[in-house]
Amino acid sequence: MKKDLLSINDMTPDQINALFVLTEKLKKNPFQPVLHHQTLAMIFEKPSLRTRATFEVGMTQLGGHALYLQPSDIKLGQRESVADVARNLERWVSIVMARTFLHSTITELAENCSVPVINALSDIEHPCQALADFFTVYEHRKNLKGIKMAFIGDGNNVCHSLMLLAAKTGASFVVACPEGYEPDEKIVNETKAIMKQNGGTLTVTCAVEEAADRADALYTDVWVSMGQESETSERKSIFQPYQINSALVKKAAPNVLVMHCLPAHRGEEITSEVMDGPHSVVFDQAENRLHIQKAIMISLLQKQNLVI
Ligand code: CP
Ligand code: NVA
């Protein structure tokens, strides 16, 4: 592992495999006090249920402590510069997790902090989510090579991390999104370059049914991400055809996994019938955030010789 986990690009396929093996072990035996006396600082510029709860519970289960710093506490970059916040935190804690608006805020934190920094969602990526999601698919399918994941909706932060992770694990990935809402071109090109070596293909299309055709996993996320609230009404009308519903599930493989990072807007990007239906693994994904993030923290702190 590198010092930080800011992007899926910070991990090699072998490191991802090793992370999944450690995650399986931790899921079987959750209480391992290997991070006794270590503290995680959690910086949030945006709201959260899963990320905060899973990092905090995870740190408790590993014998350490998590310190929640809410948006109004530190006013990152306003009350004090991002670099100075990093230079303070490194004196007190052994690891930092941050959820920010700008990806550059997380890279700035990491550059100015001697301790590991984890991206807990930025405008560009959500690597912890994607790792939990592919671990969920791995639990159900055992093999990720050659599977097809179809992402229906906005080419956003979650989509970017999933695309890159599909490439690293040898899976194929299709994004079905409205014109103008495609994933970032640089990340598309990076994904394609990794796929050239690892196998798998990336397709970006407007055709929802074609994307879902025989997919092993159907994935969606909110149409309006945090920070895009002013675009809500426009997005709600543009994204209308990009919904995971029963008709779309029928196009996919018979044992398709229906996935969502949550929070879900039932009746918008996913119907309740599908979210509560037999194909849905959305709460397994939420549970796996806990297990994978414990493995991430252990792996990063192992490099710093801080694991007992
Ligand atoms: N999926 C996810 O990151 O959820 P929260 O925004 O609740 O943390
Ligand atoms: N794309 C969503 C993910 C929430 C977990 C957002 O950024 O708000």
XYZ file of C-alpha atoms and ligand atoms in Angstrom:
324
model
C 0.000 0.000 0.000
C 1.028 3.605 -0.526
C 0.986 5.941 2.500
C -2.589 7.074 1.697
C -5.740 5.711 0.085
C -7.002 8.637 -1.989
C -7.989 6.768 -5.138
C -8.464 3.184 -6.297
C -5.364 3.950 -8.372
C -3.347 3.870 -5.130
C -3.757 0.073 -4.998
C -2.383 -2.726 -7.185
C -4.484 -5.792 -8.072
C -2.382 -7.879 -5.627
C -2.976 -5.395 -2.814
C -6.716 -5.486 -3.548
C -6.681 -9.300 -3.337
C -4.777 -9.172 -0.053
C -7.245 -6.600 1.285
C -10.180 -8.885 0.449
C -8.498 -11.827 2.218
C -7.914 -9.714 5.357
C -11.503 -8.412 5.155
C -12.858 -11.982 5.106
C -10.837 -12.784 8.232
C -12.024 -9.657 10.048
C -15.619 -10.360 9.088
C -15.333 -13.805 10.742
C -13.510 -12.452 13.833
C -14.484 -8.789 14.220
C -12.940 -7.983 17.605
C -9.162 -7.718 17.190
C -7.497 -5.097 19.408
C -4.611 -4.603 16.968
C -5.004 -0.793 16.900
C -5.045 -0.414 20.691
C -4.402 3.237 21.682
C -4.484 4.455 18.055
C -6.788 7.346 17.118
C -8.491 8.041 13.790
C -9.494 11.659 13.031
C -12.633 11.854 10.875
C -13.066 15.133 8.984
C -16.500 15.697 7.431
C -17.411 18.597 5.142
C -20.653 16.784 4.184
C -23.265 14.633 6.001
C -22.871 10.876 6.463
C -24.521 7.863 8.071
C -22.595 4.826 6.825
C -19.117 6.321 6.581
C -19.122 7.849 10.033
C -20.754 4.853 11.714
C -18.567 2.227 10.054
C -15.255 4.006 10.638
C -16.173 4.739 14.254
C -17.474 1.236 15.000
C -14.533 -0.256 13.105
C -12.001 1.651 15.166
C -13.760 0.579 18.398
C -13.703 -3.074 17.305
C -9.951 -2.767 16.635
C -9.306 -1.375 20.128
C -8.722 2.218 18.987
C -10.667 5.449 19.102
C -12.325 7.623 16.430
C -12.586 11.396 16.723
C -15.487 12.961 14.801
C -14.801 16.466 13.485
C -18.021 17.868 12.062
C -18.105 20.522 9.313
C -18.722 23.401 11.720
C -15.915 22.281 14.091
C -12.916 23.017 11.951
C -14.252 24.876 8.898
C -11.524 23.332 6.762
C -9.690 25.980 4.745
C -11.709 28.842 6.257
C -10.843 29.025 9.947
C -7.436 27.535 9.207
C -5.644 26.385 6.042
C -5.992 22.757 4.959
C -2.218 22.287 5.319
C -2.211 23.645 8.881
C -5.092 21.362 9.871
C -2.993 18.435 8.581
C 0.122 19.636 10.453
C -1.879 19.771 13.703
C -3.639 16.422 13.330
C -0.429 14.493 12.606
C 0.823 15.453 16.093
C -2.154 13.783 17.812
C -3.564 10.959 15.712
C -2.170 8.019 13.759
C -4.588 8.114 10.825
C -6.946 10.640 9.183
C -10.114 10.088 7.165
C -11.711 12.941 5.216
C -14.947 13.559 3.306
C -14.606 16.755 1.314
C -16.203 18.666 -1.536
C -13.018 19.030 -3.589
C -10.711 16.097 -4.245
C -7.810 18.574 -4.119
C -8.599 19.203 -0.428
C -7.888 15.535 0.328
C -4.677 15.477 -1.699
C -3.568 18.668 0.079
C -4.299 17.083 3.460
C -2.310 13.986 2.487
C 0.655 15.993 1.172
C 0.931 17.912 4.433
C 0.321 15.037 6.836
C 2.934 12.450 7.844
C 0.207 9.962 8.832
C -2.001 8.037 6.351
C -5.042 9.820 4.890
C -8.117 7.966 3.607
C -10.546 9.453 1.070
C -14.036 8.984 2.531
C -15.683 10.598 -0.546
C -14.723 13.584 -2.634
C -16.240 15.038 -5.811
C -14.026 12.648 -7.826
C -13.879 9.321 -5.957
C -15.311 7.162 -3.181
C -12.732 4.349 -2.963
C -13.901 2.805 0.359
C -17.386 2.394 -1.128
C -16.135 0.713 -4.301
C -13.900 -1.662 -2.326
C -16.831 -2.675 -0.097
C -18.981 -3.158 -3.200
C -16.558 -5.356 -5.102
C -15.921 -7.315 -1.899
C -19.706 -7.882 -1.766
C -19.715 -9.166 -5.356
C -16.663 -11.340 -4.557
C -18.525 -12.889 -1.595
C -21.445 -13.787 -3.834
C -19.575 -14.781 -7.008
C -16.089 -15.774 -5.730
C -14.584 -14.633 -9.028
C -14.513 -11.061 -10.281
C -12.703 -11.710 -13.557
C -15.119 -11.526 -16.470
C -18.175 -10.346 -14.527
C -20.203 -7.494 -16.011
C -21.278 -4.604 -13.797
C -23.723 -2.063 -15.254
C -23.887 1.331 -13.580
C -27.155 3.136 -14.328
C -27.222 6.886 -13.641
C -24.763 9.702 -13.069
C -21.092 9.268 -14.049
C -20.130 10.479 -10.570
C -17.600 9.876 -7.778
C -18.943 6.393 -6.950
C -19.024 5.467 -10.643
C -15.363 6.567 -11.042
C -14.093 4.384 -8.186
C -16.158 1.404 -9.370
C -14.831 1.776 -12.936
C -11.223 1.826 -11.790
C -11.781 -1.124 -9.473
C -13.483 -3.100 -12.247
C -10.335 -2.525 -14.304
C -8.040 -3.620 -11.460
C -10.027 -6.808 -10.849
C -10.551 -7.841 -14.492
C -14.288 -7.108 -14.544
C -16.173 -5.380 -17.367
C -18.056 -2.160 -16.718
C -20.856 -0.387 -18.566
C -22.081 3.088 -17.654
C -25.542 4.080 -18.881
C -26.014 7.813 -18.364
C -27.675 10.786 -20.050
C -25.576 12.826 -22.473
C -23.560 15.387 -20.553
C -23.387 13.252 -17.393
C -20.651 10.856 -18.525
C -17.803 9.914 -16.185
C -14.665 12.053 -16.228
C -12.716 11.597 -19.475
C -9.348 11.238 -17.728
C -10.685 8.422 -15.514
C -12.324 6.764 -18.535
C -8.938 6.743 -20.286
C -7.119 5.470 -17.183
C -9.702 2.692 -16.827
C -9.307 1.664 -20.457
C -5.505 1.626 -20.141
C -5.657 -0.682 -17.073
C -8.210 -2.908 -18.824
C -5.844 -3.345 -21.766
C -3.453 -5.127 -19.402
C -5.943 -6.814 -17.057
C -8.786 -7.765 -19.407
C -12.342 -6.441 -19.217
C -13.995 -3.687 -21.234
C -15.480 -0.274 -20.493
C -18.546 1.011 -22.351
C -20.212 4.392 -21.851
C -23.660 4.600 -23.437
C -27.083 6.257 -23.188
C -28.836 2.915 -23.816
C -30.075 1.663 -20.436
C -31.489 -1.692 -21.551
C -28.411 -2.520 -23.598
C -26.244 -1.747 -20.580
C -28.318 -4.017 -18.330
C -28.328 -6.883 -20.823
C -27.141 -10.038 -18.970
C -25.356 -7.940 -16.340
C -24.098 -9.765 -13.239
C -24.513 -6.620 -11.159
C -26.827 -3.644 -11.662
C -25.628 -0.611 -9.714
C -27.133 2.814 -9.165
C -26.555 5.926 -7.046
C -28.522 9.111 -6.372
C -29.163 11.418 -9.312
C -28.183 14.451 -7.218
C -24.961 14.127 -5.252
C -24.112 16.152 -2.160
C -23.145 19.639 -3.311
C -25.349 19.530 -6.449
C -28.613 20.437 -4.694
C -29.192 23.518 -6.889
C -29.483 21.185 -9.938
C -32.146 18.965 -8.308
C -35.178 19.712 -10.493
C -33.200 19.634 -13.763
C -31.501 16.359 -12.843
C -34.749 14.721 -11.666
C -36.265 15.201 -15.100
C -33.136 14.309 -17.142
C -32.427 11.112 -15.174
C -36.024 9.785 -15.232
C -35.227 6.965 -17.737
C -32.189 5.898 -15.679
C -34.003 3.928 -12.993
C -33.429 0.385 -11.763
C -36.900 -1.157 -11.740
C -38.346 -4.666 -12.193
C -38.423 -4.378 -15.994
C -34.716 -3.546 -16.086
C -33.822 -6.326 -13.638
C -35.450 -8.792 -16.081
C -32.907 -7.772 -18.765
C -29.990 -8.667 -16.500
C -28.589 -12.131 -15.634
C -31.095 -14.326 -13.729
C -28.987 -14.131 -10.547
C -28.113 -10.419 -10.915
C -27.004 -8.519 -7.801
C -28.800 -5.187 -7.419
C -26.514 -2.649 -5.778
C -26.688 0.887 -4.375
C -24.165 2.731 -2.220
C -27.017 4.395 -0.257
C -28.602 6.687 0.757
C -31.299 5.725 -1.779
C -34.082 7.921 -3.068
C -36.770 5.272 -3.434
C -38.933 5.853 -6.505
C -36.188 7.856 -8.233
C -33.010 5.940 -9.174
C -34.382 2.667 -7.738
C -37.881 1.392 -7.000
C -38.753 0.063 -3.539
C -39.856 -3.187 -5.139
C -36.330 -3.813 -6.437
C -34.487 -2.402 -3.441
C -36.432 -4.688 -1.105
C -36.508 -7.552 -3.612
C -34.582 -10.848 -3.732
C -31.701 -9.537 -5.901
C -30.847 -6.609 -3.649
C -27.572 -6.684 -1.691
C -27.626 -3.015 -0.687
C -27.466 -3.672 3.063
C -24.689 -6.257 2.584
C -22.738 -3.464 0.872
C -23.422 -1.170 3.854
C -22.282 -3.874 6.294
C -19.142 -4.532 4.280
C -18.086 -0.893 4.573
C -17.283 -1.778 8.188
C -15.185 -4.846 7.411
C -13.267 -3.432 4.440
C -12.412 -0.156 6.192
C -11.003 -2.048 9.174
C -8.780 -3.925 6.724
C -7.801 -0.630 5.041
C -6.828 0.995 8.364
C -4.820 -2.065 9.435
C -3.032 -2.246 6.069
C -2.112 1.456 6.117
C -0.949 1.366 9.753
C 1.047 -1.831 9.202
C 3.295 0.228 6.934
C 3.798 2.678 9.802
C 4.566 -0.222 12.201
C 1.581 0.757 14.327
C -0.254 -2.579 14.302
C 0.248 -4.684 17.436
N -22.521 5.340 1.068
C -22.098 6.290 1.914
O -20.955 6.743 1.866
O -23.029 6.663 2.849
P -22.946 7.935 3.792
O -22.998 9.149 2.918
O -24.136 7.830 4.701
O -21.656 7.885 4.558
N -22.682 10.255 -5.225
C -23.167 10.424 -3.874
C -22.682 9.311 -3.006
C -23.188 9.346 -1.590
C -22.608 8.242 -0.757
C -22.722 11.772 -3.338
O -21.590 12.184 -3.586
O -23.525 12.438 -2.661
